[in-house]
JSON list of C-alpha atoms in Angstrom, two decimals:
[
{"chain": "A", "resi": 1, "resn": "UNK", "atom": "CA", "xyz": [88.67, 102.31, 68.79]},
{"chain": "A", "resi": 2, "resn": "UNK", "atom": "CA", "xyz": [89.88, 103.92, 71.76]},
{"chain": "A", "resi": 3, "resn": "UNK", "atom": "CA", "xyz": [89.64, 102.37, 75.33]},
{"chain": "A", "resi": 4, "resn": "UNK", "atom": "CA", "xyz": [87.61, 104.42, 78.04]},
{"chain": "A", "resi": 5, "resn": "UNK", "atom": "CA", "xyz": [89.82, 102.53, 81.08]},
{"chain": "A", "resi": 6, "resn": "UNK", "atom": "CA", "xyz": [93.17, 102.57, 79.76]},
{"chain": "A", "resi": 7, "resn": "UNK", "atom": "CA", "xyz": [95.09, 104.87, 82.56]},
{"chain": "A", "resi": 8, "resn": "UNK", "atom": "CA", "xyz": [98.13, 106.55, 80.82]},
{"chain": "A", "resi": 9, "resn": "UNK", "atom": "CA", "xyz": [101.07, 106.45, 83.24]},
{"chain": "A", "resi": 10, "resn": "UNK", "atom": "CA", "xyz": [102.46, 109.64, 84.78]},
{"chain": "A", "resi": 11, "resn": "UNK", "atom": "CA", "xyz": [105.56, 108.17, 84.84]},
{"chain": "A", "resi": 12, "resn": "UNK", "atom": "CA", "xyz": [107.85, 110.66, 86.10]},
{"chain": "A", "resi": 13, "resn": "UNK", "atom": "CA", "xyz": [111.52, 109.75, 88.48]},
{"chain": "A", "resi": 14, "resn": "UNK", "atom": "CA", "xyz": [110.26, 110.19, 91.69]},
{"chain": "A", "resi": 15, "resn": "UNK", "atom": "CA", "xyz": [113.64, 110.77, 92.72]},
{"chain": "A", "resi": 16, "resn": "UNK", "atom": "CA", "xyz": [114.59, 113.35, 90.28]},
{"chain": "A", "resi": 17, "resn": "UNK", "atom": "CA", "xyz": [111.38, 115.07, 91.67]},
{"chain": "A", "resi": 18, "resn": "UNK", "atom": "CA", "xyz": [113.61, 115.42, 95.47]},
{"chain": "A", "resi": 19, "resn": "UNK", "atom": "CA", "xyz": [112.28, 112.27, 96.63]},
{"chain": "A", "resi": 20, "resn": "UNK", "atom": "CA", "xyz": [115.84, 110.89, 97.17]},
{"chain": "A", "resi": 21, "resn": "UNK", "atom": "CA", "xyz": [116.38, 114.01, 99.35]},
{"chain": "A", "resi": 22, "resn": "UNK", "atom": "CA", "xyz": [113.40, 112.64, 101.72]},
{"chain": "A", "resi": 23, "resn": "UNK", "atom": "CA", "xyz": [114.66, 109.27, 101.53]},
{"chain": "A", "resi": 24, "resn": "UNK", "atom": "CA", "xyz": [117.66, 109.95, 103.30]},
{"chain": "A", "resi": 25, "resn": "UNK", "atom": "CA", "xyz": [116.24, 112.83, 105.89]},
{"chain": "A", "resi": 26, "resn": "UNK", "atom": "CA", "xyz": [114.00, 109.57, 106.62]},
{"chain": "A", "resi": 27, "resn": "UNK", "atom": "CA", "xyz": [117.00, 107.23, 107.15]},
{"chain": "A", "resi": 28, "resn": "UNK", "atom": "CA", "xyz": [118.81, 109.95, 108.96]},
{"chain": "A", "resi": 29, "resn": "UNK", "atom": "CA", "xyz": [115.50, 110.57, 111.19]},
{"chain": "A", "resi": 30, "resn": "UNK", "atom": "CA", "xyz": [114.75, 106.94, 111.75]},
{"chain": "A", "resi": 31, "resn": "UNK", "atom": "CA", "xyz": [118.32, 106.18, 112.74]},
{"chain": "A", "resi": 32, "resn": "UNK", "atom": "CA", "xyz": [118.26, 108.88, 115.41]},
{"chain": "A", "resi": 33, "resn": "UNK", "atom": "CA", "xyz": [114.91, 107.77, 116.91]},
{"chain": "A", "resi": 34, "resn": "UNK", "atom": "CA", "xyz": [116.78, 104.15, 117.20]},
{"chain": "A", "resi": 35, "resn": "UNK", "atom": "CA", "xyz": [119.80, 105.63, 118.49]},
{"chain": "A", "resi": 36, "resn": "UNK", "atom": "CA", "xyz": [117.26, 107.43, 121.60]},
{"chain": "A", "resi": 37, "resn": "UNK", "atom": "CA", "xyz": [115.32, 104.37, 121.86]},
{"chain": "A", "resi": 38, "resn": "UNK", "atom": "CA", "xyz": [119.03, 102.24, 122.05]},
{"chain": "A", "resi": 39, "resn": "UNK", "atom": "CA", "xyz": [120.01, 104.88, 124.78]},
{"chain": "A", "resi": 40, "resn": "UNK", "atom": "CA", "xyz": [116.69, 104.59, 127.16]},
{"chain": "A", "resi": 41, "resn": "UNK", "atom": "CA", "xyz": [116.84, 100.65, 127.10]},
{"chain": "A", "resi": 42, "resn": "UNK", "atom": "CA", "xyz": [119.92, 101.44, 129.47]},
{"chain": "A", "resi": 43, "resn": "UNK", "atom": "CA", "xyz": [118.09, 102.58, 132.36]},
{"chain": "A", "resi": 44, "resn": "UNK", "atom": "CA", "xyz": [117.25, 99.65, 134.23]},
{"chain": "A", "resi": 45, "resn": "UNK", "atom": "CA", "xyz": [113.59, 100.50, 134.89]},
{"chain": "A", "resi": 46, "resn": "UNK", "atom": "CA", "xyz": [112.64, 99.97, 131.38]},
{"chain": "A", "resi": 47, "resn": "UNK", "atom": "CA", "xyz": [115.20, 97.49, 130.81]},
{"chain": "A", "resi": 48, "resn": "UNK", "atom": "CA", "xyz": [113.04, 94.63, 129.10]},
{"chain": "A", "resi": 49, "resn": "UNK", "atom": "CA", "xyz": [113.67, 90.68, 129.79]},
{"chain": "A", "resi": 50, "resn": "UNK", "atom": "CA", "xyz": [114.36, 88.91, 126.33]},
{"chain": "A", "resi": 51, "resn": "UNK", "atom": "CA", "xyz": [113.40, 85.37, 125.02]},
{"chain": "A", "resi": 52, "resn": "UNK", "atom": "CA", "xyz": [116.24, 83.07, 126.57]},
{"chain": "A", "resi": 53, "resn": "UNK", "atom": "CA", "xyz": [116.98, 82.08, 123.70]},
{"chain": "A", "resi": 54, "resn": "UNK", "atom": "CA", "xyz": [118.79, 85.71, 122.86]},
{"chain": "A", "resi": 55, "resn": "UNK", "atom": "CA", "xyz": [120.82, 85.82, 125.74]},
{"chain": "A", "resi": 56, "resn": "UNK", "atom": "CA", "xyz": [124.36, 84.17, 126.29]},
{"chain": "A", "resi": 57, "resn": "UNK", "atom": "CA", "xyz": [123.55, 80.86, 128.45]},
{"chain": "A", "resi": 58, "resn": "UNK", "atom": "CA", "xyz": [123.59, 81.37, 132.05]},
{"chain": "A", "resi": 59, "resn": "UNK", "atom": "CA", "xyz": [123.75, 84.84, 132.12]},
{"chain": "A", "resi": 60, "resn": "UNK", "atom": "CA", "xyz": [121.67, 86.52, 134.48]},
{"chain": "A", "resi": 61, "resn": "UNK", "atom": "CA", "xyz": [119.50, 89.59, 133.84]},
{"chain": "A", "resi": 62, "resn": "UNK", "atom": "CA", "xyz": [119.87, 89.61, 130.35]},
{"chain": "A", "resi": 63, "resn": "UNK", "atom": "CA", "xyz": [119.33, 92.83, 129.13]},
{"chain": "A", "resi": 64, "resn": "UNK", "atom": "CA", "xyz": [119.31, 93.32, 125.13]},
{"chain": "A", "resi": 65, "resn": "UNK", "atom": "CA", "xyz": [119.40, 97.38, 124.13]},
{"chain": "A", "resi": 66, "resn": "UNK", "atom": "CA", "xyz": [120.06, 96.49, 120.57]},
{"chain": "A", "resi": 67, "resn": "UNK", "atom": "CA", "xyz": [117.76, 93.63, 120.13]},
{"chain": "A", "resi": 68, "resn": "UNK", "atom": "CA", "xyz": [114.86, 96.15, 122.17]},
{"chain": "A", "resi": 69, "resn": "UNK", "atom": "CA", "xyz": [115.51, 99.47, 119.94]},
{"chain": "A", "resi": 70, "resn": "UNK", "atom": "CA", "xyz": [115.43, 97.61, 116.66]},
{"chain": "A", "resi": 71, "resn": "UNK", "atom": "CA", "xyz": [112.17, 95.86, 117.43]},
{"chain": "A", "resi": 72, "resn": "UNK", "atom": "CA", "xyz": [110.52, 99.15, 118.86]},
{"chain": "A", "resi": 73, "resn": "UNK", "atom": "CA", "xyz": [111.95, 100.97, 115.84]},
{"chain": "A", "resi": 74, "resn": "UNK", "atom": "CA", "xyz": [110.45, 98.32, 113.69]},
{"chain": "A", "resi": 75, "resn": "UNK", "atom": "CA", "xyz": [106.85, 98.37, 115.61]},
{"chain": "A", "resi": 76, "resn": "UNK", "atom": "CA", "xyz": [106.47, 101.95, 114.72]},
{"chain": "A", "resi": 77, "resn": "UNK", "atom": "CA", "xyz": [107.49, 102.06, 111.28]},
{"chain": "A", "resi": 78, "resn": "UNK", "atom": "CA", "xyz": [105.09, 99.07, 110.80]},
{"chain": "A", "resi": 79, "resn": "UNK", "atom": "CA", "xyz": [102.31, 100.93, 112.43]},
{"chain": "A", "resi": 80, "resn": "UNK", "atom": "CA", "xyz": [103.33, 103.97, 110.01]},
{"chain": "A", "resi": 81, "resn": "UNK", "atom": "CA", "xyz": [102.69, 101.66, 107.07]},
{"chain": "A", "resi": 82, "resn": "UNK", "atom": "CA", "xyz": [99.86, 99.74, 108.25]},
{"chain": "A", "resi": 83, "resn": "UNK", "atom": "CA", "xyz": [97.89, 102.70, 109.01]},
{"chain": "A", "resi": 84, "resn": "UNK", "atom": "CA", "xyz": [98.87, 103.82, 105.41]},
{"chain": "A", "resi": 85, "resn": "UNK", "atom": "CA", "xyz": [97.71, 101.04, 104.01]},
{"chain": "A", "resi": 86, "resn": "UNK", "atom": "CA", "xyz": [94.60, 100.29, 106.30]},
{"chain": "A", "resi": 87, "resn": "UNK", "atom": "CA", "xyz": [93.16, 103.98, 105.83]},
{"chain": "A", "resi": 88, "resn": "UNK", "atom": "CA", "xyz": [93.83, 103.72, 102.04]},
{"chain": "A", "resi": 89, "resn": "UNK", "atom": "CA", "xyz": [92.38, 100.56, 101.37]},
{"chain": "A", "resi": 90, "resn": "UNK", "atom": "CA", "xyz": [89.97, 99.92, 103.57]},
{"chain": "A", "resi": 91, "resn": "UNK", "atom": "CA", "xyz": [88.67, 102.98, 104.99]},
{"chain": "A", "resi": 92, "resn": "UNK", "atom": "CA", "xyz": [88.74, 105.84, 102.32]},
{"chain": "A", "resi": 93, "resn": "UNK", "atom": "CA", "xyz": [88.91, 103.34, 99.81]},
{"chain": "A", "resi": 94, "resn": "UNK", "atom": "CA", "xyz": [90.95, 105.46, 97.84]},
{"chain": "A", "resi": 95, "resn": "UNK", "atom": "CA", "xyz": [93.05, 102.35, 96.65]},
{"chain": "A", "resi": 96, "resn": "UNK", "atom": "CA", "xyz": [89.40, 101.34, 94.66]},
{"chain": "A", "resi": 97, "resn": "UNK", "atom": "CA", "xyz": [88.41, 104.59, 93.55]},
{"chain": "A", "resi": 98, "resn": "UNK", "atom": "CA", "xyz": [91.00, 106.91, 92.49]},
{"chain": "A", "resi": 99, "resn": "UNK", "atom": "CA", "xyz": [92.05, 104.60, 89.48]},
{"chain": "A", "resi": 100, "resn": "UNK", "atom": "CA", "xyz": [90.07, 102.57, 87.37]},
{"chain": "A", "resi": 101, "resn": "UNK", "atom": "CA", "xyz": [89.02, 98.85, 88.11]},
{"chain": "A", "resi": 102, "resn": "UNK", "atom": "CA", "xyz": [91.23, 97.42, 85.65]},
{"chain": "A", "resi": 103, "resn": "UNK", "atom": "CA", "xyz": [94.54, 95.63, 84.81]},
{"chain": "A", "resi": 104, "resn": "UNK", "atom": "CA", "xyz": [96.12, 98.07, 83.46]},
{"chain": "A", "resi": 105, "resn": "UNK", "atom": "CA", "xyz": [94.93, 100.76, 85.94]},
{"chain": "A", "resi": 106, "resn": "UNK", "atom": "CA", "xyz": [96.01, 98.15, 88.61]},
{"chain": "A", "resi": 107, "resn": "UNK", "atom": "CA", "xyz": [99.39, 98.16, 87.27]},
{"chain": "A", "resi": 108, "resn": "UNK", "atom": "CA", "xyz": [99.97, 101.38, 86.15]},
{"chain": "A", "resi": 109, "resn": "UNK", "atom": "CA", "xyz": [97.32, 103.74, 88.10]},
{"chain": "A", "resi": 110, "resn": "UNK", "atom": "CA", "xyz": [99.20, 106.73, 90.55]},
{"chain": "A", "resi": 111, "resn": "UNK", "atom": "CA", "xyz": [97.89, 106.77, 93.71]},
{"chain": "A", "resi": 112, "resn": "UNK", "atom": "CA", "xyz": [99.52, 109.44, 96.06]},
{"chain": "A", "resi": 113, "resn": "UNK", "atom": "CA", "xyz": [98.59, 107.27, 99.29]},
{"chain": "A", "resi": 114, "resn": "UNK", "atom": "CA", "xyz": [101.08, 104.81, 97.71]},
{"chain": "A", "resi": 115, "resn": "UNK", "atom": "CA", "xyz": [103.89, 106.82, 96.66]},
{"chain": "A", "resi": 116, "resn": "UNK", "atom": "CA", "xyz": [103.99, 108.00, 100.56]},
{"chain": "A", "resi": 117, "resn": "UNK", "atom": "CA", "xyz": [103.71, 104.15, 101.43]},
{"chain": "A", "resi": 118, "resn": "UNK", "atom": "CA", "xyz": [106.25, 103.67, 98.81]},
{"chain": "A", "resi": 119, "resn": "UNK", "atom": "CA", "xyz": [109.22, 106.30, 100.31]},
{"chain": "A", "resi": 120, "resn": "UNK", "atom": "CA", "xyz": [108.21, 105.08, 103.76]},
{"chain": "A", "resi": 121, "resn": "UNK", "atom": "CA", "xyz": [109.08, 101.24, 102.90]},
{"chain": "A", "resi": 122, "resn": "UNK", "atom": "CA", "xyz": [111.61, 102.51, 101.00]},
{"chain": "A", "resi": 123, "resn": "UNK", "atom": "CA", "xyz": [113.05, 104.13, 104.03]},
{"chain": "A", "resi": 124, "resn": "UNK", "atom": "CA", "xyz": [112.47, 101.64, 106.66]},
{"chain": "A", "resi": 125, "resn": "UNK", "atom": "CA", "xyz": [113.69, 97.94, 104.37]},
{"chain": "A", "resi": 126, "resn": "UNK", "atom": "CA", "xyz": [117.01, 100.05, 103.77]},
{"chain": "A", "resi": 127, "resn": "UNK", "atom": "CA", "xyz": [117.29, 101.15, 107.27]},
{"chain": "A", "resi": 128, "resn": "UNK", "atom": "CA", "xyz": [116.42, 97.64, 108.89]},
{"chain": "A", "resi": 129, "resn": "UNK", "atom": "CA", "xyz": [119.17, 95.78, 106.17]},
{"chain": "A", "resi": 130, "resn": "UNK", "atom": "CA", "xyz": [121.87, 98.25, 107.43]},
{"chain": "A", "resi": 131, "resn": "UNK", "atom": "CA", "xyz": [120.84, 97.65, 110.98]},
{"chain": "A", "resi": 132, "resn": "UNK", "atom": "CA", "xyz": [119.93, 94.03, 111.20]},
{"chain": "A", "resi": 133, "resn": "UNK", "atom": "CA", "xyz": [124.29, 93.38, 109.84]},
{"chain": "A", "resi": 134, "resn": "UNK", "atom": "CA", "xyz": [124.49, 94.21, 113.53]},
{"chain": "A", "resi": 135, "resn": "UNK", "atom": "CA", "xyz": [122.24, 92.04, 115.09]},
{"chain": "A", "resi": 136, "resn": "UNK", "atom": "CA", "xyz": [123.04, 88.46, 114.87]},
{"chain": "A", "resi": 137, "resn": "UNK", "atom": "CA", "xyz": [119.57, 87.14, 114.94]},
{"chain": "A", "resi": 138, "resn": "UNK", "atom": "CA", "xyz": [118.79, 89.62, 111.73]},
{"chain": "A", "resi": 139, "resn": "UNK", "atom": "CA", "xyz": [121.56, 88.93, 110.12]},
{"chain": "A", "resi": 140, "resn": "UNK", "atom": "CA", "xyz": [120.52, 85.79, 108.27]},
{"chain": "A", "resi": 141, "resn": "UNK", "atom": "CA", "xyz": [120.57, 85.83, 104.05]},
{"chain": "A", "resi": 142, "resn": "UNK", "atom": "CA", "xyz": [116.83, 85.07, 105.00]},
{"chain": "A", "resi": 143, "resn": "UNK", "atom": "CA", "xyz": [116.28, 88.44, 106.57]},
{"chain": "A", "resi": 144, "resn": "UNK", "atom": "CA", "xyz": [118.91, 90.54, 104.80]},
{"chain": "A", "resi": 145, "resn": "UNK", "atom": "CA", "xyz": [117.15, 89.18, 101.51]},
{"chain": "A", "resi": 146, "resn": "UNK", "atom": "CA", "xyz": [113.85, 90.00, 102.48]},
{"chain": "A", "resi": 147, "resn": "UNK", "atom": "CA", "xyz": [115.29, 93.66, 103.19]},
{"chain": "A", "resi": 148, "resn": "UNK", "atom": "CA", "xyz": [117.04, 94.25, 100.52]},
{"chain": "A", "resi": 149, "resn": "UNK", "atom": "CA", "xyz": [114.43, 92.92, 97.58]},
{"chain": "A", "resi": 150, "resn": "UNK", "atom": "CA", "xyz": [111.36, 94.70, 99.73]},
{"chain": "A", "resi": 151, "resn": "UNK", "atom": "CA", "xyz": [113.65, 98.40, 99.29]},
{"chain": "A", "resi": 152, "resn": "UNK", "atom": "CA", "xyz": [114.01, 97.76, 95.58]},
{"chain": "A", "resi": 153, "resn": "UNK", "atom": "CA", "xyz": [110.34, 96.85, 94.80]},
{"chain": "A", "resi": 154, "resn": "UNK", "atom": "CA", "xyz": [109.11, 99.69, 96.60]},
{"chain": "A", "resi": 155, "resn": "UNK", "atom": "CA", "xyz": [112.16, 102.21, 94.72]},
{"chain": "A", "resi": 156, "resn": "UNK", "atom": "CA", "xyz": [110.96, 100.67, 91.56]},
{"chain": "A", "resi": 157, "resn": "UNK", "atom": "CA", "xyz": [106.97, 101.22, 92.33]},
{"chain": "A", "resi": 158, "resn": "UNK", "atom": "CA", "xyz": [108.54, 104.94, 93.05]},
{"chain": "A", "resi": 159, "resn": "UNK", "atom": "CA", "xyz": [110.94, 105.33, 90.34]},
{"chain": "A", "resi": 160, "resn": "UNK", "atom": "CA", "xyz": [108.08, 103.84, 87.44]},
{"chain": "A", "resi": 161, "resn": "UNK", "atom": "CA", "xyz": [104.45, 104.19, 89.21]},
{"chain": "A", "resi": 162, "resn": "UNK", "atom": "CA", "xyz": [104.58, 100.60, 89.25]},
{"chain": "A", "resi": 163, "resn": "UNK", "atom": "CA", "xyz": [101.79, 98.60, 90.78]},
{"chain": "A", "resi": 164, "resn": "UNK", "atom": "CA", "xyz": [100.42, 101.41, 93.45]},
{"chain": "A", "resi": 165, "resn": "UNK", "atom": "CA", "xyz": [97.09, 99.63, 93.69]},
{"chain": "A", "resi": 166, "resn": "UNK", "atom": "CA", "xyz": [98.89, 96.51, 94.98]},
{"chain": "A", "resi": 167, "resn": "UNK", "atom": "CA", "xyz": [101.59, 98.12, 96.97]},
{"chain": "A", "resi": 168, "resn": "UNK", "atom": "CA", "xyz": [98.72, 99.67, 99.58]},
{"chain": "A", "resi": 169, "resn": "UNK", "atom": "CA", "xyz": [97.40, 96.24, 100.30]},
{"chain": "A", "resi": 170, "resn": "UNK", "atom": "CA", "xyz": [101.11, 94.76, 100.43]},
{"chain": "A", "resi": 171, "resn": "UNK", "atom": "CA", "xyz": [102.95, 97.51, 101.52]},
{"chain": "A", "resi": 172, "resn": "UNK", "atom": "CA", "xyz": [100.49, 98.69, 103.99]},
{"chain": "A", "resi": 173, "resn": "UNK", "atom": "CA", "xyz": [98.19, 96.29, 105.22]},
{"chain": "A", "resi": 174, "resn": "UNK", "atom": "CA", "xyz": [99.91, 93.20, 105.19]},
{"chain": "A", "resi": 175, "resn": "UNK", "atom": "CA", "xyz": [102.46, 94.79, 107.99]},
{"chain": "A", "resi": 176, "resn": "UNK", "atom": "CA", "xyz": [99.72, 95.03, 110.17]},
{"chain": "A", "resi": 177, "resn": "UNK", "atom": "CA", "xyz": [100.53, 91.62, 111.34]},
{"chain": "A", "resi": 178, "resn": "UNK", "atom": "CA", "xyz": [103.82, 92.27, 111.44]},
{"chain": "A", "resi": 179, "resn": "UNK", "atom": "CA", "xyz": [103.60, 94.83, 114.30]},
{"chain": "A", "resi": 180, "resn": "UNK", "atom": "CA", "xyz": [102.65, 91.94, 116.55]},
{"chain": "A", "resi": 181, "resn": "UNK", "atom": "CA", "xyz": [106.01, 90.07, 115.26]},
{"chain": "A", "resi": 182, "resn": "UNK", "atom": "CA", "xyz": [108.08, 92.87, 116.46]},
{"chain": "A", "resi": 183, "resn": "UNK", "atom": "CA", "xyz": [107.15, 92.51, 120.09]},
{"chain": "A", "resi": 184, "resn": "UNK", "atom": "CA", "xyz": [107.16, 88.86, 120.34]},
{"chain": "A", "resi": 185, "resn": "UNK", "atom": "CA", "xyz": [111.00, 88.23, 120.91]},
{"chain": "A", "resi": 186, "resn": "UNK", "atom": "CA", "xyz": [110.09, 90.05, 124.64]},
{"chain": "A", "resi": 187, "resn": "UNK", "atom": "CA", "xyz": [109.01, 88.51, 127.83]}
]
C-alpha cells in the first residue's frame, strides 16, 4: 500500500548546481558592503558613541568603526533573513502549503523560499566567523561556535534538502529578534 503524503526528496548538490559560485560572490559582496560601512564610521558626523564597556577605560570619544560596521552589516543581513522567513511563513504561507503536512514532508519537503534562506545564512554565519576573529568581543568559542555550527546546518539543509520547512521558521524568523541585538551595543 502506497502512501499519498510521502514527499520523495529531490535531493540534488546544491553546490554542484553553481550554488558554491553564489556563495562566495555573497561573501565577496557582503565583505565589501562592511568594508564601505567600516570606511563611513570615520567621518566624525556619523561617528556613533559605544557602550563603555567597549572602549579602553578613560578614553574619551570612543569611537568603534569595527565594532559599528560589523553590527550594521549584521542588522541587514538579519533583516534579509527575517523578511525571508517572515514572508514565507507567515504571510504567503508557502512554508505550510507547498509541501505536505507531514513528518516526512517536514523533513524532507523542497521549498525554494528556503534554499534562498539557506545560501543567505550560509553566506552571512561564514562571513560573521571570519570577521568576529577580529573583534574581541566576537571572538569568544561562544560566538565563533554559534557561527561556525549555524554555516554547516544551513550547507547541509542545501547540500541534502534537509529540513526546509524548519529552516524558514529558524533561519528566518527567529532572526527577527536578532536585528534588535545588533543595535544594542550603541548609545
Amino acid at each position: 500500500m502506497e502512501e499519498k503524503n510521502v514527499v520523495q526528496p529531490i535531493v540534488f548538490s546544491s553546490f554542484s548546481q553553481g550554488k558554491s559560485i553564489i556563495v562566495i560572490k555573497g561573501l565577496i559582496f557582503i565583505s565589501l558592503f562592511h568594508l564601505i560601512i567600516y570606511a563611513l564610521a570615520h567621518i566624525p558626523i556619523l561617528q556613533l558613541q559605544p557602550d563603555p564597556k567597549f572602549c579602553k577605560e578613560n578614553e574619551v570619544n570612543c569611537s568603534r568603526p569595527d565594532l559599528f560596521a560589523k553590527q550594521i552589516t549584521s542588522g541587514i543581513m538579519q533583516i534579509i533573513m527575517g523578511t525571508i522567513g517572515f514572508l514565507s511563513w507567515h504571510w504567503t504561507k508557502q512554508a505550510h502549503n507547498n509541501i505536505p503536512a507531514t513528518p516526512n514532508g517536514r523533513l524532507f519537503g523542497y521549498l525554494k523560499e528556503a534554499e534562498y534562506l539557506n545560501l543567505t545564512i550560509t553566506v552571512f554565519q561564514l562571513w560573521d566567523f571570519l570577521f568576529s576573529l577580529g573583534i574581541p568581543e566576537h571572538a569568544s568559542p561562544v560566538f565563533l561556535g554559534h557561527h561556525l555550527l549555524a554555516a554547516i546546518t544551513s550547507w547541509f539543509s542545501l547540500e541534502y534538502q534537509l529540513v526546509h520547512h524548519y529552516a524558514i521558521f529558524f533561519g528566518g524568523c527567529s532572526e527577527i529578534s536578532s536585528i534588535f541585538l545588533a543595535l544594542c551595543d550603541f548609545d
